[in-house]
Coordinates of C-alpha atoms in Angstrom, one line a residue:
X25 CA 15.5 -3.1 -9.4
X26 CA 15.2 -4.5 -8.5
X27 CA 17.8 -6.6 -7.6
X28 CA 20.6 -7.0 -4.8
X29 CA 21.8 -3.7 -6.4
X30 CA 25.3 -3.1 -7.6
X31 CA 27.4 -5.5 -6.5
X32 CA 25.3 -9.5 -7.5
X33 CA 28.5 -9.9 -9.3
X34 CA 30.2 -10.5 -6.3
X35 CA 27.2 -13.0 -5.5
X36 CA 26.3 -14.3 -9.2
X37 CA 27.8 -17.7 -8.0
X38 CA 24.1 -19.3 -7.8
X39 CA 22.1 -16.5 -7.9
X40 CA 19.2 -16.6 -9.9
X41 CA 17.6 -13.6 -7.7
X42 CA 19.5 -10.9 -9.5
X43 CA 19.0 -11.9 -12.6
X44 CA 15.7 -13.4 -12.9
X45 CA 14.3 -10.5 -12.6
X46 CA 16.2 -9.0 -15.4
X47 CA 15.5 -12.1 -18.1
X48 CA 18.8 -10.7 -19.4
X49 CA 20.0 -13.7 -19.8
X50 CA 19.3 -17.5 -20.0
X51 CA 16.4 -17.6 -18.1
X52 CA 16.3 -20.9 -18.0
X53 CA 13.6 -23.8 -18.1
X54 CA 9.9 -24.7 -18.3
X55 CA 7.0 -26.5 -19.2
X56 CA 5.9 -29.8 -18.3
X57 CA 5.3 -32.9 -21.0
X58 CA 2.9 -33.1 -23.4
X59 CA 1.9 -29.7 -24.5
X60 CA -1.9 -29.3 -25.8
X61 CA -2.5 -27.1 -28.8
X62 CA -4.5 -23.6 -28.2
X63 CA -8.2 -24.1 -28.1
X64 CA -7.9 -27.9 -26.9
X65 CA -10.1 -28.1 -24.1
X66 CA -6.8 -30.0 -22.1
X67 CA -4.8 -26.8 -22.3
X68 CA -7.3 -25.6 -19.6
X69 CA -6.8 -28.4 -17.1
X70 CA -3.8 -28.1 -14.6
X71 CA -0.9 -30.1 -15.3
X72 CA -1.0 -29.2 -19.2
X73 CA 1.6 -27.1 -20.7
X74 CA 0.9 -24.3 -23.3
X75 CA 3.9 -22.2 -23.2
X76 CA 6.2 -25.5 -25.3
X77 CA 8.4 -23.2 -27.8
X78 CA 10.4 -20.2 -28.2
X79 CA 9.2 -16.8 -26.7
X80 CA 10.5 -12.9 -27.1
X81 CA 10.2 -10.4 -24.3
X82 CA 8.9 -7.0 -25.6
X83 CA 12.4 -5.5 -25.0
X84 CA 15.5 -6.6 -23.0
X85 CA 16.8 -8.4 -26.0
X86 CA 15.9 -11.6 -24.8
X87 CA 15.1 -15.0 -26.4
X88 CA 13.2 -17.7 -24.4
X89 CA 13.3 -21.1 -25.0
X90 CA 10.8 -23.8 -23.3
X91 CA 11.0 -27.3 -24.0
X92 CA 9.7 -30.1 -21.8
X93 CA 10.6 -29.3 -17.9
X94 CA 13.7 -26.5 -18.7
X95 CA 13.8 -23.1 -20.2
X96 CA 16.7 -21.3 -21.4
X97 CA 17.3 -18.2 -23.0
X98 CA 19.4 -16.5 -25.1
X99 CA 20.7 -12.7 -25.6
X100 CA 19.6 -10.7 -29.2
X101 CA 21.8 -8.3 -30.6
X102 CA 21.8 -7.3 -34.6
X103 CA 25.1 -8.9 -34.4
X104 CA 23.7 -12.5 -33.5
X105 CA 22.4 -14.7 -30.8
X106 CA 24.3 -16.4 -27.5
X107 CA 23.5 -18.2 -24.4
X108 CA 22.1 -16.0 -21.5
X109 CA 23.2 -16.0 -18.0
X110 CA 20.6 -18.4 -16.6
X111 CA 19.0 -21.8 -16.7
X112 CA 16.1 -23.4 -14.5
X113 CA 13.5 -25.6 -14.1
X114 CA 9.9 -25.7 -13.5
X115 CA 8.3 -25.5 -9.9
X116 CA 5.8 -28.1 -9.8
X117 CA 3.0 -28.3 -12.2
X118 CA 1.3 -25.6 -14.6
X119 CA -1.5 -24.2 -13.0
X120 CA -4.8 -23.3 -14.4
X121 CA -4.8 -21.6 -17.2
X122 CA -1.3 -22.9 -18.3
X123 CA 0.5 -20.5 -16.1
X124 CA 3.6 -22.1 -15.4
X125 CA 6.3 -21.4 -12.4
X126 CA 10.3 -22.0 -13.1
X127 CA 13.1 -21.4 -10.2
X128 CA 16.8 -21.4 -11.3
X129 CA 20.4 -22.7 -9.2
X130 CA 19.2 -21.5 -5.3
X131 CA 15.7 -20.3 -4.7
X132 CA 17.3 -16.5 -3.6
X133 CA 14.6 -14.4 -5.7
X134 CA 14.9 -17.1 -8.1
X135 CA 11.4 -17.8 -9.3
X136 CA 9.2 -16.8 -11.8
X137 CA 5.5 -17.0 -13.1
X138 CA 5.0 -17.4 -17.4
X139 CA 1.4 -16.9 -18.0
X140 CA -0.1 -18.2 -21.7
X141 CA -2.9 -15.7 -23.3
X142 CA -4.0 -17.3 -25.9
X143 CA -1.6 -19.1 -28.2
X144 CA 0.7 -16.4 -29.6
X145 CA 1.2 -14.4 -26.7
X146 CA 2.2 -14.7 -22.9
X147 CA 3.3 -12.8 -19.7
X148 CA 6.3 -13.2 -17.1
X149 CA 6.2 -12.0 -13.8
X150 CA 9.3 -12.6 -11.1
X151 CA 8.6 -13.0 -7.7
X152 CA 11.2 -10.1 -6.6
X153 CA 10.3 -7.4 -9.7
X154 CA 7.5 -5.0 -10.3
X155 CA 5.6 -5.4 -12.8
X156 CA 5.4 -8.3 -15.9
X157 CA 7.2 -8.5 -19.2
X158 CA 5.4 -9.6 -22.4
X159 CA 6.4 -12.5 -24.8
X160 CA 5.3 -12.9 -27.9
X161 CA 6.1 -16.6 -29.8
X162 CA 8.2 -17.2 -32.7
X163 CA 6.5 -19.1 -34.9
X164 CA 9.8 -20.4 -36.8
X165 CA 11.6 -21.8 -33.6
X166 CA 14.7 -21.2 -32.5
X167 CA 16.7 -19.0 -34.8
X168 CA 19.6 -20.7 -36.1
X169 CA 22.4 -18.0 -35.0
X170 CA 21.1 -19.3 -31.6
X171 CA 22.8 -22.9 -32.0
X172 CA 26.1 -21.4 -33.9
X173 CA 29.1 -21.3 -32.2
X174 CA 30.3 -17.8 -30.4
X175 CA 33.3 -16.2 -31.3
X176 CA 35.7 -15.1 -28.5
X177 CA 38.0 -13.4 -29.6
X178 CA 38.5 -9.8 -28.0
X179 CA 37.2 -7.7 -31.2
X180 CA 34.4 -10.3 -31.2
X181 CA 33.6 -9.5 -27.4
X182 CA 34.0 -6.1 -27.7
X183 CA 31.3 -5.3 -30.7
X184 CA 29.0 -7.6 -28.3
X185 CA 29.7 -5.6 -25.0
X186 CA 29.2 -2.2 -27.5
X187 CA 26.0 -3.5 -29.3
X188 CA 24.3 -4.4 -25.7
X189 CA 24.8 -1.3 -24.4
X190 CA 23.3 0.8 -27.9
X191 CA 20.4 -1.3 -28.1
X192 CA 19.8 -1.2 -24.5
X193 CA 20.8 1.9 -22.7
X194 CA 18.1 4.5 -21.7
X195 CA 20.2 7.0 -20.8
X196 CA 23.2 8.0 -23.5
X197 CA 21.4 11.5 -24.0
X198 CA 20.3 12.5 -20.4
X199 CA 23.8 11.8 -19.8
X200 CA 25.6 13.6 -22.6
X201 CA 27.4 10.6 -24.2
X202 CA 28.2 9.9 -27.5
X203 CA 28.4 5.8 -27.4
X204 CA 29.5 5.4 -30.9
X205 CA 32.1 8.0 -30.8
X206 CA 33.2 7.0 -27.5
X207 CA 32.8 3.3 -28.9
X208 CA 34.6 4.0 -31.9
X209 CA 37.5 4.9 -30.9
X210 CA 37.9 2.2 -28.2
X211 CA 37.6 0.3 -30.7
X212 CA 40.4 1.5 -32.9
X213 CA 42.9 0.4 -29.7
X214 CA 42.0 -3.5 -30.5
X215 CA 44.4 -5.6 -31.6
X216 CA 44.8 -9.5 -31.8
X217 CA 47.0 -9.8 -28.4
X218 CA 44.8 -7.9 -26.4
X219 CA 43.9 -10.0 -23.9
X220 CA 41.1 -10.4 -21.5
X221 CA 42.7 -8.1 -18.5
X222 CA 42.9 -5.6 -21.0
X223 CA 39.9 -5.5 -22.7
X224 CA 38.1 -5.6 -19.3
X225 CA 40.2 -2.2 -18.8
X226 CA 39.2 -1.2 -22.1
X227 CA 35.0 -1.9 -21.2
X228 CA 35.6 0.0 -17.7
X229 CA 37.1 2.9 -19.5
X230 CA 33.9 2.9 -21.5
X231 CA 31.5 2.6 -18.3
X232 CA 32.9 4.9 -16.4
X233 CA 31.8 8.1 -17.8
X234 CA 28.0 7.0 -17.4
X235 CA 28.3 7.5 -13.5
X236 CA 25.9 4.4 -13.2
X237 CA 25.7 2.2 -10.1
X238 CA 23.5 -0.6 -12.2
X239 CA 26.3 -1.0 -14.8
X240 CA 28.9 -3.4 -14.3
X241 CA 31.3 -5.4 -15.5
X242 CA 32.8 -8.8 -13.9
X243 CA 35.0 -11.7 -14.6
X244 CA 34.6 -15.7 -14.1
X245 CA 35.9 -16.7 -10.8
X246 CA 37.3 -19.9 -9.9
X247 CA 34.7 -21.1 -8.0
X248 CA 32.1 -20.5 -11.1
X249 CA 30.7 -17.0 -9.6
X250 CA 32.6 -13.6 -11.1
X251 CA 34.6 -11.0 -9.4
X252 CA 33.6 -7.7 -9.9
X253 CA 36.0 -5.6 -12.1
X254 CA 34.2 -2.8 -12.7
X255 CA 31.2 -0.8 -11.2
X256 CA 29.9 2.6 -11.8
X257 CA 28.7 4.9 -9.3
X258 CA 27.4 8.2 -9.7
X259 CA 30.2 10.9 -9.2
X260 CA 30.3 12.4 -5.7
X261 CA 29.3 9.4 -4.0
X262 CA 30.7 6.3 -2.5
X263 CA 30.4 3.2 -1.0
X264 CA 30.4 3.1 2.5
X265 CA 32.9 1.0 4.3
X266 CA 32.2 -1.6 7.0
X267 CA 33.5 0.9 9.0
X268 CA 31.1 3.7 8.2
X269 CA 28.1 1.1 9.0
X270 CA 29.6 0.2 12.3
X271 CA 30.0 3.9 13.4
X272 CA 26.8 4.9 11.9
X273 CA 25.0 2.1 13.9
X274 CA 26.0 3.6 17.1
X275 CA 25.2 7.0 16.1
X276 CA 21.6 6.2 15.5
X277 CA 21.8 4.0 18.3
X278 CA 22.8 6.8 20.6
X279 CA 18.9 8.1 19.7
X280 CA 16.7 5.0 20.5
X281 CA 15.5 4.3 23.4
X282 CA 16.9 0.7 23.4
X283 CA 18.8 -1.4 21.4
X284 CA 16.9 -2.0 17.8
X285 CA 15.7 -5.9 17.3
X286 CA 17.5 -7.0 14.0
X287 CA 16.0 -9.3 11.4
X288 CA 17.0 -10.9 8.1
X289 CA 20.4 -11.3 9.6
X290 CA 21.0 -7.9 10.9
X291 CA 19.6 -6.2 7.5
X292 CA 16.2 -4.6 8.9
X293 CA 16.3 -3.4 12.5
X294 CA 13.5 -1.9 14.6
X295 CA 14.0 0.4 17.4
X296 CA 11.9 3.1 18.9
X297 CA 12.5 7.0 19.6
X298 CA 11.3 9.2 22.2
X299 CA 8.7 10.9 21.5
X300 CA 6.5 7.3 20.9
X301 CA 8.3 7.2 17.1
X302 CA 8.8 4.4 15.6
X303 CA 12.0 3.2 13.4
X304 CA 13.1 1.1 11.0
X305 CA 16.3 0.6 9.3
X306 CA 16.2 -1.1 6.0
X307 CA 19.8 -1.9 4.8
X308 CA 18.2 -4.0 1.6
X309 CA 16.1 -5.7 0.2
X310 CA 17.1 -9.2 -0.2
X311 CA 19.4 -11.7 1.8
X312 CA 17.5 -11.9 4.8
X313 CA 17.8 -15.5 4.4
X314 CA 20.2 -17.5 2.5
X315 CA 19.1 -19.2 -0.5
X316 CA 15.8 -18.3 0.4
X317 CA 12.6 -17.8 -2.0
X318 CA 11.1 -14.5 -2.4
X319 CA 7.9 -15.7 -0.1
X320 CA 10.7 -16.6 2.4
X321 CA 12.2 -13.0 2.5
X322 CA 8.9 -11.9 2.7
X323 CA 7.9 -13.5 5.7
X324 CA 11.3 -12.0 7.6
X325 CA 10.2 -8.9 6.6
X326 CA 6.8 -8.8 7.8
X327 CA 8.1 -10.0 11.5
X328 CA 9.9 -6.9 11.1
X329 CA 7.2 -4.7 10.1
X330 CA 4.7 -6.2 12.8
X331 CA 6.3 -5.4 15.8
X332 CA 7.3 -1.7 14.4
X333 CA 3.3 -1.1 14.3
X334 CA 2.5 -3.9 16.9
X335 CA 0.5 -0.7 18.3
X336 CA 0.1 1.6 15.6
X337 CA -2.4 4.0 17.7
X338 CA 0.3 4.8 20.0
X339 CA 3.0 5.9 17.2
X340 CA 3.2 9.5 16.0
X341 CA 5.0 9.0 13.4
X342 CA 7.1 6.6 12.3
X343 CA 11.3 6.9 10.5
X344 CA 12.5 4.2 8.0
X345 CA 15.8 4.8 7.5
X346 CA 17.3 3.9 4.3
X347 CA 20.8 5.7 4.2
X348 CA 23.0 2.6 3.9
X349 CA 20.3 0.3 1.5
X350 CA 22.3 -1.3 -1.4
X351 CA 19.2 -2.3 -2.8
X352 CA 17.4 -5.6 -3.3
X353 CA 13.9 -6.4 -4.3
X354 CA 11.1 -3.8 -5.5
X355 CA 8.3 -6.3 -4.4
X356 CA 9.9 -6.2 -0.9
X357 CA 9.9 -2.0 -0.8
X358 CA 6.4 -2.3 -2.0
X359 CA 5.6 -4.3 0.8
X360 CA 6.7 -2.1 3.4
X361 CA 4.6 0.4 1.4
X362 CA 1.3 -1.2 1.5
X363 CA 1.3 -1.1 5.7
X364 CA 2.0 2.5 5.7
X365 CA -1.3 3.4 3.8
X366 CA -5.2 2.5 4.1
X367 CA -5.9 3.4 0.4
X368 CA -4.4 2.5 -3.0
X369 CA -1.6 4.8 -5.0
X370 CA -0.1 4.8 -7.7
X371 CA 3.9 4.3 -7.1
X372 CA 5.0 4.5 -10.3
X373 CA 5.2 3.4 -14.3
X374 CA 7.6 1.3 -15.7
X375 CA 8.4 1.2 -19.2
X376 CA 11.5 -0.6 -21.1
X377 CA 13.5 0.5 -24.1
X378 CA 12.3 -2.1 -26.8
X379 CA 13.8 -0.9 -29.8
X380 CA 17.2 -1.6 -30.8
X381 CA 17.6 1.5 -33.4
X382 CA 15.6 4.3 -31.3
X383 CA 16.5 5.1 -28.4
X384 CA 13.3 6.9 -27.6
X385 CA 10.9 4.3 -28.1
X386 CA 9.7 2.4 -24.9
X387 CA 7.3 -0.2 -24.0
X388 CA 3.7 1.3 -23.0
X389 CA 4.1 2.4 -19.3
X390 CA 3.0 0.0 -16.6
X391 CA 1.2 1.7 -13.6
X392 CA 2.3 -0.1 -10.4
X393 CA 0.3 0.0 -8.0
X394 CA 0.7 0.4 -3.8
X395 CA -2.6 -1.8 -2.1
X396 CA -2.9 -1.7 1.5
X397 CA -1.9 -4.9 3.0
X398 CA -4.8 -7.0 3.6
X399 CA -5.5 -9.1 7.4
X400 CA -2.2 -6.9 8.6
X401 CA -1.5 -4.1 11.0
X402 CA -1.0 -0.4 8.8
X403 CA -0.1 2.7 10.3
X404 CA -1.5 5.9 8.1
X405 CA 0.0 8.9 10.4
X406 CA 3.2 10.9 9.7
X407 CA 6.3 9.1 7.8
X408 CA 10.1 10.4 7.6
X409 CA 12.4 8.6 5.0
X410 CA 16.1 9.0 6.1
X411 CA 17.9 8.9 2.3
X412 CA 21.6 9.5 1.1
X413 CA 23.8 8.7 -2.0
X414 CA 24.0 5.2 -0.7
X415 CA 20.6 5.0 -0.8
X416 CA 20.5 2.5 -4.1
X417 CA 18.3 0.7 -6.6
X418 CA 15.6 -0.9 -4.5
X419 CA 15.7 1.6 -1.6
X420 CA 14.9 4.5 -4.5
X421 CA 11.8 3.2 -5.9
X422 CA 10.8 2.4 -2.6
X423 CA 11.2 6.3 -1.9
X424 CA 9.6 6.9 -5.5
X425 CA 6.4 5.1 -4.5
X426 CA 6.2 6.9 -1.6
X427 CA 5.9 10.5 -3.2
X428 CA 2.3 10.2 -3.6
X429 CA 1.1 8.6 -0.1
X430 CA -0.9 10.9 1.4
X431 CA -0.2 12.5 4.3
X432 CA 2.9 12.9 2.5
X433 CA 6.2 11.7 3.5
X434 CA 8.9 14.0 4.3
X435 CA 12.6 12.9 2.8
X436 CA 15.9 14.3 4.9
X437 CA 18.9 13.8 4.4
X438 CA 20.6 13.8 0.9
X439 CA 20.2 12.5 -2.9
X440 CA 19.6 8.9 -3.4
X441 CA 22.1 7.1 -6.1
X442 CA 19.9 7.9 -9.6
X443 CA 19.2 4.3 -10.6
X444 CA 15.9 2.9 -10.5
X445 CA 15.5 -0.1 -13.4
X446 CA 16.2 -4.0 -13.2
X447 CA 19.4 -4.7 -13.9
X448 CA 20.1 -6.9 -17.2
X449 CA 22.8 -9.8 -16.2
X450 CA 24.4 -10.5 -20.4
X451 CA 27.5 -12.8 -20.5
X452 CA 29.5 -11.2 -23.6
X453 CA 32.6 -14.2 -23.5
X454 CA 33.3 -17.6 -21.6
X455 CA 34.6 -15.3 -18.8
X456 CA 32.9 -11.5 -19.0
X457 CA 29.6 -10.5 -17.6
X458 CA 28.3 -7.1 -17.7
X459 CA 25.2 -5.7 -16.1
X460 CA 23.0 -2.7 -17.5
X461 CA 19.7 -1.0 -17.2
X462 CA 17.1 -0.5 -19.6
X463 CA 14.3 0.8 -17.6
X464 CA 13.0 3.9 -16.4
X465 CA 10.6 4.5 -13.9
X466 CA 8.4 7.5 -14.7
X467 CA 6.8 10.0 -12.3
X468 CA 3.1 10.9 -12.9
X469 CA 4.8 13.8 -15.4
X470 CA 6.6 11.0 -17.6
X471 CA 10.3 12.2 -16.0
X472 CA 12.8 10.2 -14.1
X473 CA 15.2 10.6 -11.8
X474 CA 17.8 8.3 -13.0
X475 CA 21.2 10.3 -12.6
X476 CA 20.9 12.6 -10.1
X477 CA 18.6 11.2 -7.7
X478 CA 15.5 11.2 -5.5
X479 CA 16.2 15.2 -3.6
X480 CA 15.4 15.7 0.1
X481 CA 12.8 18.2 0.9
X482 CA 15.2 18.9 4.1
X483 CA 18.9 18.4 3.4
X484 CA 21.0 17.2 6.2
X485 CA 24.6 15.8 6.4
X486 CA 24.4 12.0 6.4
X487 CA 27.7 10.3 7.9
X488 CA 30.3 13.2 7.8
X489 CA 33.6 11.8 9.1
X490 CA 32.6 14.8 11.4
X491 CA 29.1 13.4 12.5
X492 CA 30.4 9.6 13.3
X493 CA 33.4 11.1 15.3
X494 CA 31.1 13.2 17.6
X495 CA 28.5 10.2 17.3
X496 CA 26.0 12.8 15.5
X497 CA 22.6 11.8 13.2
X498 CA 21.4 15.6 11.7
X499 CA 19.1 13.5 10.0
X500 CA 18.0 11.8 12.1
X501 CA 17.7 14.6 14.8
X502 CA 15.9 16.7 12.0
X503 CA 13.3 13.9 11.4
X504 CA 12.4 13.4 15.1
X505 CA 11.5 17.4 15.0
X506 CA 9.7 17.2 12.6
X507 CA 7.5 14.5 13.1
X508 CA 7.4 15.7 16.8
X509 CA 6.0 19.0 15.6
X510 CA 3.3 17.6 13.4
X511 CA 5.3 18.5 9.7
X512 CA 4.8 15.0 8.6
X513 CA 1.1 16.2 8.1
X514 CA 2.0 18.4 4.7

């Protein structure tokens, strides 16, 4: 996803990063004053805006509102409509053709792109996100269960919680869960005093067989952001602790041949290994500034990546190392990807589940595409990714597009964490949030590896209580002899 992974629960205090890039919920604001019609020559010139009215996305259950300077949206189930998550505004005036930007609370990832084609039909893209979503207009406006009040009491919450996941979920089958068994008889255990602490335990109960890091579930804070209550994870794994990072830093640091130069406030680090190899740790991809825009983030990252291939004729290969990434922002991984390449690839297809009744039916894959950076330094030669079950959202479709750079990357180390889409940000009460997927990101065969994982082609331990004691990096080790012997070449 793209998004700061599985945990921008414990951030969703002003974050429209993680959620923008879902339009999960309300997405929040647009337009600028007097619209023109379709076909008026003034809808051409910049300043005009086209998009004024109310907009579905082609999946993700989401309704879009634009009216004057704000847009809002709204989440769709067959059991009604209710406010999404987010709000915003528009950035500056629409451009030409219409195309109009909108940034919500904090600029953290929080800006978008709506693109008008022709009257009927438009195009988002988010800054932070792969790839667009399509909107088509609803001609008769808002629909009225939109403005009705929501009901909030537990049974009420529940069915909304249930319905979002059945209408959204890729993944029941690969996964071997019957929801509306499972749902069922949750349901049954309902009663008018249950009460929000235990229906929250009742929702986890539910999420926790699914084994999935990009669902969630969190509660309203005091401070307006929500406390996470629930997240999945995929069985087998967990998160590492402070502690692991700090002892894993000085086991890789035991290999350099200095200290690594951190960026983005300690997230990306580059370092060098004998041999003349290169390194760089990405720990995510986002928060490399506070509040900051995507184009912000960006620009941390590419002081990063130009003094990793400052020289790129004197490396032999180069490590990224992505063992602790929580996640972050596909564009960002993409990025990296386009100054490790002189030609385009293809990275991946994305497609969304867009029908509330089959679970099988998708929106048409959308190739997405790895360019080589233009006016920047790229380095082509061998390329070791360092991976491991906390190796999460963003830091896995990063690894996916690089499966078909050629010479082919080598992967050591372990599984990645199985999930791959944008994560959906729904409020189901005044005081619950959960977080989903409906995504998949396909392999040139039309598979997935949502669940299991991204495989190594060399398996290594990666932070054995063992390894940090005696100050140990297998994988690391395993990568230098590799690319020292040429293997990177495949």
């Amino acid at each position: 996803m793209g998004i700061g992974h599985r945990r921008p629960v414990a951030r969703a205090a002003g974050i429209a990063a993680v959620a923008l890039a879902v339009t999960a919920g309300t997405i929040g604001a647009a337009g600028a004053v007097g619209a023109a019609p379709d076909g008026d020559g003034a809808a051409e010139r910049p300043g005009v805006n086209r998009l004024e009215g109310v907009w579905r996305t082609d999946g993700y259950g989401t309704i879009l509102e634009i009216h004057g300077t704000t847009f809002t949206t709204y989440d769709v189930t067959r059991l009604g409509c209710t406010p999404g998550f987010l709000s915003g505004t528009q950035v500056g005036v629409p451009g030409r053709g219409g195309a109009v930007r909108y940034g919500g609370p904090g600029k953290s990832f929080g800006e978008l792109t709506v693109t008008p084609l022709g009257h009927d039909r438009a195009v988002s893209k988010e800054d932070s996100s792969a790839g667009t979503k399509n909107l088509s207009r609803l001609p008769g406006g808002l629909p009225v269960q939109c403005t009705q009040p929501v009901p909030q009491d537990a049974l009420a919450v529940f069915d909304r919680f249930w319905a979002t996941f059945e209408e959204n979920y890729p993944f029941f089958a690969a996964k071997g869960i019957d929801w509306r068994a499972r749902g069922a008889q949750a349901r049954a255990t309902i009663t008018p005093r249950t009460d929000t602490t235990a229906l929250a335990g009742i929702i986890g109960g539910l999420l926790e067989p699914l084994g999935d890091a990009h669902t969630f579930l969190g509660r309203k804070a005091a401070d307006g952001g929500y406390d996470l209550v629930f997240g999945g994870l995929r069985p087998g794994t967990e998160e590492p602790t402070d502690q692991v990072r700090e002892q894993a830093g000085r086991a890789v640091a035991a290999q350099l041949l200095a200290p690594e130069r951190t960026f983005g406030r300690e997230r990306l680090g580059v370092g060098e290994l004998p041999g003349g190899i290169g390194y760089l740790r990405v720990s995510a991809f986002d928060g490399y500034i506070d509040d900051g825009s995507y184009q912000e983030q960006a620009a941390v990252l590419d002081k990063a990546l130009d003094l990793l291939l400052a020289h790129p004729e004197r490396l032999t290969g180069v490590v990224v190392d992505l063992r602790l990434n929580g996640g972050g922002s596909d564009e960002l991984g993409l990025r990296i990807a386009s100054r490790l390449t002189d030609r385009p690839f293809l990275a991946y297809r994305k497609a969304a589940r867009n029908d509330p009744a089959d679970p099988t039916a998708f929106t048409r894959p959308q190739p997405i595409t790895v360019r080589p950076a233009a006016g920047a330094t790229r380095f082509t030669g061998p390329v070791a990714l360092l991976t491991a079950g906390s190796t999460v959202s963003a830091g896995e479709t990063f690894t996916q597009a690089l499966m078909a750079r050629r010479p082919a990357t080598v992967r050591i180390g372990e599984n990645t964490q199985g999930v791959f889409s944008d994560v959906m940000l729904k409020p189901i009460s005044d005081d619950l949030l959960i977080g989903l997927p409906n995504e998949k990101f396909l392999t040139p065969a039309g598979t997935t590896f949502d669940g299991p994982g991204i495989p190594p082609d060399v398996r290594t331990p990666v932070f054995t209580p063992e390894e940090l004691a005696g100050l140990k990096d297998s994988a690391l080790t395993e990568a230098r002899r590799i690319l020292s012997a040429g293997a990177g070449h495949r």
